mmCIF file of C-alpha atoms in Angstrom:
data_model
loop_
_atom_site.group_PDB
_atom_site.id
_atom_site.type_symbol
_atom_site.label_atom_id
_atom_site.label_comp_id
_atom_site.label_asym_id
_atom_site.label_seq_id
_atom_site.Cartn_x
_atom_site.Cartn_y
_atom_site.Cartn_z
ATOM 1 C CA MET A 3 0.068 0.024 0.039
ATOM 2 C CA HIS A 4 1.305 3.284 -0.957
ATOM 3 C CA ARG A 5 1.773 5.929 1.768
ATOM 4 C CA ARG A 6 -0.141 9.091 0.837
ATOM 5 C CA PHE A 7 0.825 12.677 1.536
ATOM 6 C CA PHE A 8 -1.013 15.927 1.577
ATOM 7 C CA LEU A 9 1.839 18.274 0.734
ATOM 8 C CA PHE A 10 1.440 21.865 1.572
ATOM 9 C CA LEU A 11 4.063 24.123 0.092
ATOM 10 C CA SER A 12 3.420 27.516 1.116
ATOM 11 C CA ALA A 13 5.009 31.146 0.939
ATOM 12 C CA ALA A 14 4.896 34.096 2.966
ATOM 13 C CA SER A 15 4.246 36.952 0.764
ATOM 14 C CA PHE A 16 1.732 39.148 -1.131
ATOM 15 C CA SER A 17 1.215 41.348 -4.170
ATOM 16 C CA ILE A 18 0.202 45.078 -4.702
ATOM 17 C CA LEU A 19 -1.203 44.324 -8.084
ATOM 18 C CA LEU A 20 -4.834 44.696 -8.259
ATOM 19 C CA ALA A 21 -5.727 42.512 -11.364
ATOM 20 C CA PHE A 22 -8.764 41.065 -9.876
ATOM 21 C CA PHE A 23 -9.519 43.464 -6.946
ATOM 22 C CA PRO A 24 -9.006 47.024 -8.046
ATOM 23 C CA GLY A 25 -10.615 48.332 -4.667
ATOM 24 C CA SER A 26 -8.155 46.348 -2.324
ATOM 25 C CA LEU A 27 -6.449 49.457 -0.973
ATOM 26 C CA ARG A 28 -8.283 51.617 1.434
ATOM 27 C CA ALA A 29 -6.883 54.675 -0.431
ATOM 28 C CA ALA A 30 -5.564 55.493 -3.839
ATOM 29 C CA GLU A 31 -2.111 54.264 -4.393
ATOM 30 C CA SER A 32 0.525 56.848 -4.413
ATOM 31 C CA PRO A 33 3.552 56.225 -6.705
ATOM 32 C CA LEU A 34 6.530 55.285 -4.494
ATOM 33 C CA PRO A 35 9.558 57.281 -4.601
ATOM 34 C CA PRO A 36 12.543 55.285 -5.821
ATOM 35 C CA VAL A 37 14.595 53.202 -3.298
ATOM 36 C CA THR A 38 18.260 53.973 -3.782
ATOM 37 C CA GLY A 39 19.771 52.767 -0.567
ATOM 38 C CA SER A 40 20.484 49.103 0.294
ATOM 39 C CA PRO A 41 19.711 47.326 3.521
ATOM 40 C CA VAL A 42 22.094 45.658 5.881
ATOM 41 C CA ILE A 43 21.283 41.798 5.850
ATOM 42 C CA ASP A 44 20.585 40.782 9.305
ATOM 43 C CA GLN A 45 21.386 36.904 9.355
ATOM 44 C CA PRO A 46 22.229 34.709 12.186
ATOM 45 C CA PRO A 47 25.847 33.670 12.395
ATOM 46 C CA ILE A 48 25.575 30.112 10.782
ATOM 47 C CA LEU A 49 27.675 27.942 8.093
ATOM 48 C CA ASN A 50 26.018 27.714 4.813
ATOM 49 C CA TRP A 51 27.061 24.171 3.887
ATOM 50 C CA PRO A 52 27.237 22.843 0.287
ATOM 51 C CA ARG A 53 24.262 21.043 -1.075
ATOM 52 C CA ASP A 54 23.943 17.652 -2.666
ATOM 53 C CA ARG A 55 22.621 19.271 -5.960
ATOM 54 C CA LYS A 56 22.164 22.517 -7.594
ATOM 55 C CA PRO A 57 18.955 24.212 -6.415
ATOM 56 C CA LEU A 58 16.057 24.218 -8.626
ATOM 57 C CA PRO A 59 14.394 27.516 -9.953
ATOM 58 C CA ALA A 60 11.823 27.176 -7.467
ATOM 59 C CA ASP A 61 13.793 26.851 -4.027
ATOM 60 C CA ILE A 62 12.709 27.672 -0.684
ATOM 61 C CA SER A 63 15.892 26.802 1.307
ATOM 62 C CA ASP A 64 16.635 29.463 3.851
ATOM 63 C CA PRO A 65 20.207 29.784 5.178
ATOM 64 C CA SER A 66 18.929 31.142 8.479
ATOM 65 C CA ALA A 67 16.720 28.180 9.496
ATOM 66 C CA ASP A 68 16.636 24.427 9.339
ATOM 67 C CA THR A 69 16.608 23.385 5.774
ATOM 68 C CA LEU A 70 16.217 19.654 5.724
ATOM 69 C CA SER A 71 19.924 19.333 5.119
ATOM 70 C CA ASP A 72 19.859 15.732 6.707
ATOM 71 C CA LEU A 73 16.931 14.587 4.529
ATOM 72 C CA HIS A 74 18.261 13.507 1.158
ATOM 73 C CA GLY A 75 16.235 12.306 -1.815
ATOM 74 C CA VAL A 76 14.428 12.991 -5.073
ATOM 75 C CA LEU A 77 10.696 12.544 -5.591
ATOM 76 C CA ARG A 78 9.355 12.132 -9.199
ATOM 77 C CA GLY A 79 7.437 10.199 -11.780
ATOM 78 C CA ARG A 80 5.141 7.585 -10.338
ATOM 79 C CA SER A 81 5.893 8.691 -6.678
ATOM 80 C CA CYS A 82 3.955 11.961 -7.373
ATOM 81 C CA ARG A 83 0.950 9.984 -7.874
ATOM 82 C CA ALA A 84 1.177 8.769 -4.229
ATOM 83 C CA ILE A 85 0.667 12.314 -3.105
ATOM 84 C CA ASP A 86 -2.964 13.022 -2.461
ATOM 85 C CA LEU A 87 -2.585 16.666 -2.777
ATOM 86 C CA LEU A 88 0.435 19.193 -3.642
ATOM 87 C CA LEU A 89 -0.677 22.820 -2.636
ATOM 88 C CA SER A 90 1.655 25.820 -3.462
ATOM 89 C CA THR A 91 0.607 28.862 -1.391
ATOM 90 C CA GLU A 92 2.126 32.082 0.155
ATOM 91 C CA GLY A 93 2.633 31.675 3.726
ATOM 92 C CA ASN A 94 1.451 34.898 5.235
ATOM 93 C CA TYR A 95 -1.531 33.143 6.676
ATOM 94 C CA TYR A 96 0.479 30.040 7.770
ATOM 95 C CA MET A 97 -1.290 29.967 11.450
ATOM 96 C CA ALA A 98 -4.687 29.665 9.733
ATOM 97 C CA LEU A 99 -3.325 27.172 7.125
ATOM 98 C CA ARG A 100 -1.898 24.951 10.208
ATOM 99 C CA GLU A 101 -5.731 24.927 11.503
ATOM 100 C CA LEU A 102 -7.046 24.219 8.055
ATOM 101 C CA ALA A 103 -4.972 21.224 7.791
ATOM 102 C CA ASN A 104 -5.740 19.888 11.237
ATOM 103 C CA HIS A 105 -9.437 20.461 10.340
ATOM 104 C CA ILE A 106 -9.256 18.402 7.342
ATOM 105 C CA LEU A 107 -7.106 15.523 8.894
ATOM 106 C CA ARG A 108 -8.811 15.385 12.238
ATOM 107 C CA PRO A 109 -8.980 12.030 14.052
ATOM 108 C CA GLY A 110 -12.009 10.072 13.000
ATOM 109 C CA ARG A 111 -12.594 12.044 9.758
ATOM 110 C CA SER A 112 -12.866 10.196 6.624
ATOM 111 C CA GLY A 113 -11.976 11.788 3.425
ATOM 112 C CA PRO A 114 -9.632 11.651 0.318
ATOM 113 C CA VAL A 115 -6.905 13.465 2.131
ATOM 114 C CA ARG A 116 -5.090 11.006 4.672
ATOM 115 C CA SER A 117 -1.801 12.581 5.758
ATOM 116 C CA PHE A 118 0.261 15.868 4.950
ATOM 117 C CA LEU A 119 3.551 17.920 5.080
ATOM 118 C CA TYR A 120 3.747 21.700 4.375
ATOM 119 C CA THR A 121 6.432 24.182 4.515
ATOM 120 C CA THR A 122 6.060 28.185 4.690
ATOM 121 C CA SER A 123 8.134 30.506 2.488
ATOM 122 C CA PRO A 124 7.752 33.277 -0.013
ATOM 123 C CA PRO A 125 5.694 32.705 -3.214
ATOM 124 C CA VAL A 126 6.999 30.081 -5.697
ATOM 125 C CA SER A 127 3.728 29.147 -7.063
ATOM 126 C CA LEU A 128 4.270 30.276 -10.823
ATOM 127 C CA VAL A 129 7.757 28.725 -11.165
ATOM 128 C CA GLN A 130 7.072 25.507 -9.242
ATOM 129 C CA ALA A 131 3.834 25.164 -11.482
ATOM 130 C CA ARG A 132 5.858 25.770 -14.692
ATOM 131 C CA THR A 133 9.043 23.688 -13.897
ATOM 132 C CA LYS A 134 6.955 21.102 -11.808
ATOM 133 C CA ALA A 135 9.962 21.032 -9.488
ATOM 134 C CA LEU A 136 10.893 22.348 -5.867
ATOM 135 C CA SER A 137 13.935 21.995 -3.744
ATOM 136 C CA ILE A 138 14.300 22.360 -0.122
ATOM 137 C CA GLY A 139 17.732 21.806 1.100
ATOM 138 C CA ASN A 140 18.738 18.369 -0.076
ATOM 139 C CA LEU A 141 15.228 17.295 -1.058
ATOM 140 C CA SER A 142 13.914 17.588 -4.380
ATOM 141 C CA LEU A 143 10.294 17.315 -5.189
ATOM 142 C CA ARG A 144 9.732 17.094 -9.048
ATOM 143 C CA CYS A 145 5.928 17.156 -8.914
ATOM 144 C CA THR A 146 3.313 19.529 -10.194
ATOM 145 C CA PRO A 147 1.049 21.466 -7.483
ATOM 146 C CA SER A 148 -2.548 20.609 -8.001
ATOM 147 C CA VAL A 149 -3.666 23.876 -6.373
ATOM 148 C CA ALA A 150 -2.128 27.487 -5.941
ATOM 149 C CA VAL A 151 -3.046 30.172 -3.464
ATOM 150 C CA ALA A 152 -1.383 33.554 -4.072
ATOM 151 C CA SER A 153 -1.961 37.199 -4.503
ATOM 152 C CA PRO A 154 -3.855 38.487 -7.575
ATOM 153 C CA GLY A 155 -0.801 39.321 -9.557
ATOM 154 C CA THR A 156 0.811 36.056 -9.020
ATOM 155 C CA ILE A 157 -2.402 34.341 -10.127
ATOM 156 C CA ARG A 158 -2.710 36.435 -13.020
ATOM 157 C CA LYS A 159 0.711 35.343 -14.424
ATOM 158 C CA ILE A 160 -0.250 31.641 -13.634
ATOM 159 C CA MET A 161 -3.549 32.129 -15.694
ATOM 160 C CA ASN A 162 -1.530 34.111 -18.673
ATOM 161 C CA ALA A 163 0.960 31.220 -18.803
ATOM 162 C CA GLY A 164 -1.951 28.663 -19.462
ATOM 163 C CA LEU A 165 -1.331 26.710 -16.215
ATOM 164 C CA SER A 166 -4.635 27.117 -14.368
ATOM 165 C CA ASP A 167 -7.683 24.948 -14.652
ATOM 166 C CA GLY A 168 -10.778 26.892 -14.121
ATOM 167 C CA SER A 169 -11.764 30.484 -12.702
ATOM 168 C CA PRO A 170 -9.833 31.848 -9.802
ATOM 169 C CA ILE A 171 -11.411 31.844 -6.276
ATOM 170 C CA PRO A 172 -10.736 34.836 -3.896
ATOM 171 C CA VAL A 173 -10.494 33.415 -0.545
ATOM 172 C CA ILE A 174 -8.781 35.602 1.991
ATOM 173 C CA GLN A 175 -8.420 39.310 2.582
ATOM 174 C CA GLY A 176 -6.194 40.866 5.230
ATOM 175 C CA GLU A 177 -6.809 43.734 7.488
ATOM 176 C CA GLY A 178 -3.823 45.862 7.166
ATOM 177 C CA GLU A 179 -0.434 46.083 9.091
ATOM 178 C CA VAL A 180 0.928 46.721 12.506
ATOM 179 C CA LEU A 181 4.326 47.667 14.072
ATOM 180 C CA LEU A 182 6.238 45.016 15.943
ATOM 181 C CA VAL A 183 8.354 46.306 18.708
ATOM 182 C CA ARG A 184 10.233 44.677 21.772
ATOM 183 C CA LYS A 185 8.199 44.228 25.009
ATOM 184 C CA GLY A 186 7.481 47.536 26.742
ATOM 185 C CA ASN A 187 8.172 49.428 23.596
ATOM 186 C CA PRO A 188 11.277 50.943 24.873
ATOM 187 C CA LEU A 189 11.610 53.739 22.086
ATOM 188 C CA HIS A 190 7.976 54.698 22.386
ATOM 189 C CA ILE A 191 7.063 54.046 18.904
ATOM 190 C CA ARG A 192 3.550 55.049 18.279
ATOM 191 C CA SER A 193 3.276 55.727 14.440
ATOM 192 C CA VAL A 194 4.882 55.385 11.154
ATOM 193 C CA TRP A 195 6.575 58.723 11.776
ATOM 194 C CA ASP A 196 8.373 57.290 14.460
ATOM 195 C CA LEU A 197 10.504 55.025 12.036
ATOM 196 C CA GLY A 198 12.084 57.948 10.732
ATOM 197 C CA ARG A 199 13.802 59.123 13.881
ATOM 198 C CA SER A 200 17.315 59.024 14.348
ATOM 199 C CA GLY A 201 18.455 55.976 16.277
ATOM 200 C CA VAL A 202 15.359 53.943 15.406
ATOM 201 C CA HIS A 203 16.344 50.893 13.168
ATOM 202 C CA ILE A 204 13.803 49.159 11.142
ATOM 203 C CA VAL A 205 13.752 45.662 9.518
ATOM 204 C CA THR A 206 12.056 44.894 6.420
ATOM 205 C CA PRO A 207 11.650 41.870 4.155
ATOM 206 C CA ASN A 208 14.538 41.058 1.873
ATOM 207 C CA PRO A 209 13.693 43.792 -1.141
ATOM 208 C CA VAL A 210 15.006 41.031 -3.778
ATOM 209 C CA LYS A 211 14.035 37.564 -2.282
ATOM 210 C CA GLU A 212 10.639 38.984 -1.035
ATOM 211 C CA LYS A 213 9.940 41.749 -3.165
ATOM 212 C CA GLY A 214 6.372 41.649 -2.871
ATOM 213 C CA ALA A 215 6.195 41.828 0.889
ATOM 214 C CA PHE A 216 8.812 44.509 0.845
ATOM 215 C CA LEU A 217 6.881 46.701 -1.690
ATOM 216 C CA ALA A 218 3.691 46.201 0.491
ATOM 217 C CA TYR A 219 5.207 47.476 3.674
ATOM 218 C CA ALA A 220 6.982 50.160 1.860
ATOM 219 C CA ARG A 221 3.952 51.246 0.343
ATOM 220 C CA THR A 222 2.037 51.103 3.717
ATOM 221 C CA LEU A 223 4.520 53.505 5.318
ATOM 222 C CA TYR A 224 4.450 55.883 2.441
ATOM 223 C CA GLN A 225 0.841 56.039 1.901
ATOM 224 C CA ILE A 226 -0.172 56.124 5.447
ATOM 225 C CA ALA A 227 2.123 59.159 5.817
ATOM 226 C CA LYS A 228 0.848 60.440 2.601
ATOM 227 C CA ASN A 229 -2.858 60.376 3.828
ATOM 228 C CA ASP A 230 -1.940 61.918 7.173
ATOM 229 C CA PRO A 231 -3.755 65.133 7.547
ATOM 230 C CA ARG A 232 -1.523 66.446 10.413
ATOM 231 C CA PRO A 233 2.047 65.055 9.732
ATOM 232 C CA PRO A 234 4.672 66.257 12.389
ATOM 233 C CA ALA A 235 6.109 69.630 11.903
ATOM 234 C CA GLY A 236 8.875 69.623 9.171
ATOM 235 C CA TRP A 237 7.838 66.025 7.895
ATOM 236 C CA THR A 238 6.586 64.808 4.683
ATOM 237 C CA ALA A 239 5.978 61.322 3.413
ATOM 238 C CA GLU A 240 8.767 61.822 0.976
ATOM 239 C CA LYS A 241 11.169 62.841 3.770
ATOM 240 C CA LEU A 242 10.032 59.729 5.891
ATOM 241 C CA PHE A 243 10.666 57.490 3.219
ATOM 242 C CA ARG A 244 14.159 58.930 2.474
ATOM 243 C CA ALA A 245 14.836 58.748 6.253
ATOM 244 C CA VAL A 246 13.983 55.075 6.296
ATOM 245 C CA TYR A 247 15.369 53.680 3.025
ATOM 246 C CA ASP A 248 18.095 55.969 2.000
ATOM 247 C CA SER A 249 19.506 56.825 5.404
ATOM 248 C CA PRO A 250 23.299 57.581 5.783
ATOM 249 C CA ASP A 251 23.186 55.478 8.849
ATOM 250 C CA PRO A 252 24.239 51.943 7.663
ATOM 251 C CA GLY A 253 22.310 50.323 10.264
ATOM 252 C CA LYS A 254 19.215 52.387 9.856
ATOM 253 C CA TRP A 255 17.594 49.733 7.542
ATOM 254 C CA LEU A 256 18.062 45.891 7.965
ATOM 255 C CA ALA A 257 16.594 43.211 5.890
ATOM 256 C CA GLY A 258 16.119 39.297 6.596
ATOM 257 C CA PRO A 259 17.944 36.870 4.472
ATOM 258 C CA ARG A 260 14.898 34.859 3.164
ATOM 259 C CA ILE A 261 11.520 34.504 4.960
ATOM 260 C CA HIS A 262 10.182 37.708 6.494
ATOM 261 C CA HIS A 263 7.697 36.433 8.961
ATOM 262 C CA ARG A 264 10.654 34.641 10.734
ATOM 263 C CA ASP A 265 13.475 37.165 9.915
ATOM 264 C CA GLU A 266 11.797 40.255 11.251
ATOM 265 C CA PRO A 267 10.873 38.910 14.486
ATOM 266 C CA TRP A 268 14.304 37.485 15.017
ATOM 267 C CA SER A 269 15.963 40.768 14.277
ATOM 268 C CA VAL A 270 13.757 42.599 16.785
ATOM 269 C CA ALA A 271 14.043 39.937 19.657
ATOM 270 C CA TYR A 272 17.693 40.146 19.537
ATOM 271 C CA GLY A 273 17.882 43.874 19.450
ATOM 272 C CA HIS A 274 19.484 44.352 16.120
ATOM 273 C CA ALA A 275 16.243 46.201 14.921
ATOM 274 C CA ASP A 276 13.904 48.248 16.928
ATOM 275 C CA VAL A 277 10.783 47.831 14.764
ATOM 276 C CA ALA A 278 9.189 46.071 11.930
ATOM 277 C CA ILE A 279 6.076 46.315 9.818
ATOM 278 C CA LEU A 280 4.218 43.222 9.655
ATOM 279 C CA PHE A 281 0.782 42.133 8.236
ATOM 280 C CA ARG A 282 -1.655 42.247 11.098
ATOM 281 C CA GLN A 283 -2.114 38.482 11.152
ATOM 282 C CA LEU A 284 1.551 37.817 11.378
ATOM 283 C CA GLY A 285 1.948 40.338 14.164
ATOM 284 C CA LEU A 286 -0.727 38.762 15.946
ATOM 285 C CA ALA A 287 0.715 35.314 15.597
ATOM 286 C CA THR A 288 4.122 36.412 16.655
ATOM 287 C CA LYS A 289 2.782 38.286 19.839
ATOM 288 C CA LYS A 290 0.834 34.955 20.680
ATOM 289 C CA ALA A 291 3.790 32.781 19.992
ATOM 290 C CA PHE A 292 6.361 35.045 22.180
ATOM 291 C CA PRO A 293 4.163 37.163 24.598
ATOM 292 C CA GLY A 294 7.102 38.057 26.734
ATOM 293 C CA LEU A 295 9.275 39.220 23.771
ATOM 294 C CA PHE A 296 6.994 41.523 21.810
ATOM 295 C CA ASP A 297 4.442 44.364 21.819
ATOM 296 C CA LEU A 298 2.315 45.485 18.753
ATOM 297 C CA VAL A 299 1.360 48.956 17.505
ATOM 298 C CA PRO A 300 -1.632 48.983 15.478
ATOM 299 C CA LEU A 301 -1.661 51.271 12.729
ATOM 300 C CA GLY A 302 -5.429 52.150 12.944
ATOM 301 C CA GLY A 303 -8.027 50.844 15.268
ATOM 302 C CA THR A 304 -7.006 48.512 17.905
ATOM 303 C CA LEU A 305 -5.273 45.141 18.176
ATOM 304 C CA ARG A 306 -8.717 43.714 18.812
ATOM 305 C CA HIS A 307 -10.656 45.681 16.236
ATOM 306 C CA ALA A 308 -8.807 46.606 13.240
ATOM 307 C CA ARG A 309 -9.566 49.827 11.270
ATOM 308 C CA PRO A 310 -6.531 50.115 8.891
ATOM 309 C CA LEU A 311 -5.286 53.810 8.377
ATOM 310 C CA PRO A 312 -5.896 55.260 4.961
ATOM 311 C CA GLY A 313 -3.039 54.111 2.555
ATOM 312 C CA SER A 314 -2.765 50.835 4.326
ATOM 313 C CA VAL A 315 -2.198 47.863 1.875
ATOM 314 C CA ILE A 316 -4.995 45.360 2.050
ATOM 315 C CA THR A 317 -3.988 42.087 0.727
ATOM 316 C CA THR A 318 -5.992 39.446 -1.018
ATOM 317 C CA SER A 319 -5.199 35.578 -1.600
ATOM 318 C CA VAL A 320 -6.704 33.885 -4.533
ATOM 319 C CA LEU A 321 -7.033 30.180 -5.140
ATOM 320 C CA VAL A 322 -6.746 28.403 -8.473
ATOM 321 C CA ARG A 323 -6.651 24.954 -9.787
ATOM 322 C CA ILE A 324 -3.477 23.774 -11.744
ATOM 323 C CA LYS A 325 -3.578 21.760 -14.869
ATOM 324 C CA GLY A 326 -2.040 18.297 -14.508
ATOM 325 C CA PRO A 327 -2.478 14.571 -15.253
ATOM 326 C CA TRP A 328 -4.356 14.197 -11.958
ATOM 327 C CA THR A 329 -5.843 10.694 -10.798
ATOM 328 C CA PRO A 330 -9.492 10.525 -9.737
ATOM 329 C CA GLU A 331 -8.244 10.309 -6.092
ATOM 330 C CA GLN A 332 -6.067 13.378 -6.525
ATOM 331 C CA LYS A 333 -9.017 15.361 -7.975
ATOM 332 C CA LYS A 334 -11.266 14.367 -5.122
ATOM 333 C CA ALA A 335 -8.553 15.386 -2.578
ATOM 334 C CA ARG A 336 -8.260 18.743 -4.533
ATOM 335 C CA GLU A 337 -11.987 19.453 -4.286
ATOM 336 C CA GLU A 338 -11.936 18.500 -0.532
ATOM 337 C CA LEU A 339 -9.397 21.265 -0.142
ATOM 338 C CA ILE A 340 -11.216 23.818 -2.064
ATOM 339 C CA ARG A 341 -14.333 22.917 -0.094
ATOM 340 C CA ALA A 342 -12.337 23.406 3.191
ATOM 341 C CA TYR A 343 -10.939 26.927 1.884
ATOM 342 C CA ARG A 344 -14.448 28.010 1.262
ATOM 343 C CA SER A 345 -16.059 26.524 4.455
ATOM 344 C CA ARG A 346 -17.731 28.530 7.255
ATOM 345 C CA SER A 347 -15.147 26.823 9.635
ATOM 346 C CA PHE A 348 -12.281 28.375 7.712
ATOM 347 C CA THR A 349 -13.899 31.672 7.974
ATOM 348 C CA ARG A 350 -13.901 31.449 11.857
ATOM 349 C CA ILE A 351 -10.357 30.396 11.571
ATOM 350 C CA LEU A 352 -9.233 33.438 9.686
ATOM 351 C CA GLU A 353 -11.341 35.814 11.858
ATOM 352 C CA ARG A 354 -9.419 34.403 14.993
ATOM 353 C CA TRP A 355 -6.289 35.250 13.360
ATOM 354 C CA GLY A 356 -7.216 38.856 12.220
ATOM 355 C CA MET A 357 -8.313 38.054 8.600
ATOM 356 C CA GLY A 358 -11.432 37.921 6.711
ATOM 357 C CA ARG A 359 -13.095 37.221 3.537
ATOM 358 C CA PRO A 360 -12.882 39.366 0.340
ATOM 359 C CA PRO A 361 -15.965 41.496 -0.572
ATOM 360 C CA GLY A 362 -18.623 39.289 -2.310
ATOM 361 C CA PHE A 363 -17.503 36.112 -0.757
ATOM 362 C CA PRO A 364 -20.609 33.803 -0.143
ATOM 363 C CA GLY A 365 -21.691 34.640 3.465
ATOM 364 C CA SER A 366 -19.585 37.538 3.888
#
């Protein structure tokens, strides 16, 4: 008997492209000033050992984390048929995704999905679907994902490449961003304007490896400032942007090496950075996981009730089926997953973690 796997391959990211949802920003987008500075990459002091094989085009290995270097192998061909479900998704809702998987696989529940493995990382859905391959450390998976969940921009690229099967389904909407600071907020950071102060160091997603998340947070900072009717004396949105991203202080702007929902809290916890911008759900999850290390500063509303400030980037995640030679069992597993994504149970899970459903979602 073949052992079956429900394999989640997820990615932490977002997109500011509004191909499907032109109203997903609370205020009109403002053109960002060019970023001419460079961050200091804030990375734990580890040794980056050589790998067995050259990384595949879709690669989610992270030099700052466990990369499965002691798990070696290649999964391809007939082995892929033993996987019930291969999902490639952005990971900025990883905490809700974990609960969704547990819901599908709860003890005593019968269904086409029997067991699973999932990882979280920046988005790789397009490259993974196109190349039918993904590498994690020394493990290579040469299989096609049957479902992708990503930003509207990424999903549009998947559809334009002829890789999709059927219409896209918007499933998740974010509730803006928060500021992550050390416990007690020792520098008394209260708003985006405080990020421009001398001596306040900010950590962001890697502007190359997590370009979508980086631009989302940069846009949130700039647009909130741009829409503030009462900026601090002598400050403008442009001046704040320059103070953060083009500062002469080489330690003013830090960036993580790969996966920002892990990199940014690490940098703040160890005192390298004083503050990070995070999607609200990531901030809430980080605070819950480490209540003695972090505090959160809401950017509009309260931590309990979000009211994102004008200019906040509001993300949307979209699901789409991927074309492939799927077995009847794999098709059943795929539809089971889609039903779970659209279920009231998942709506409640999302709400617990500071997210919701896009406008027009059934029941919203």
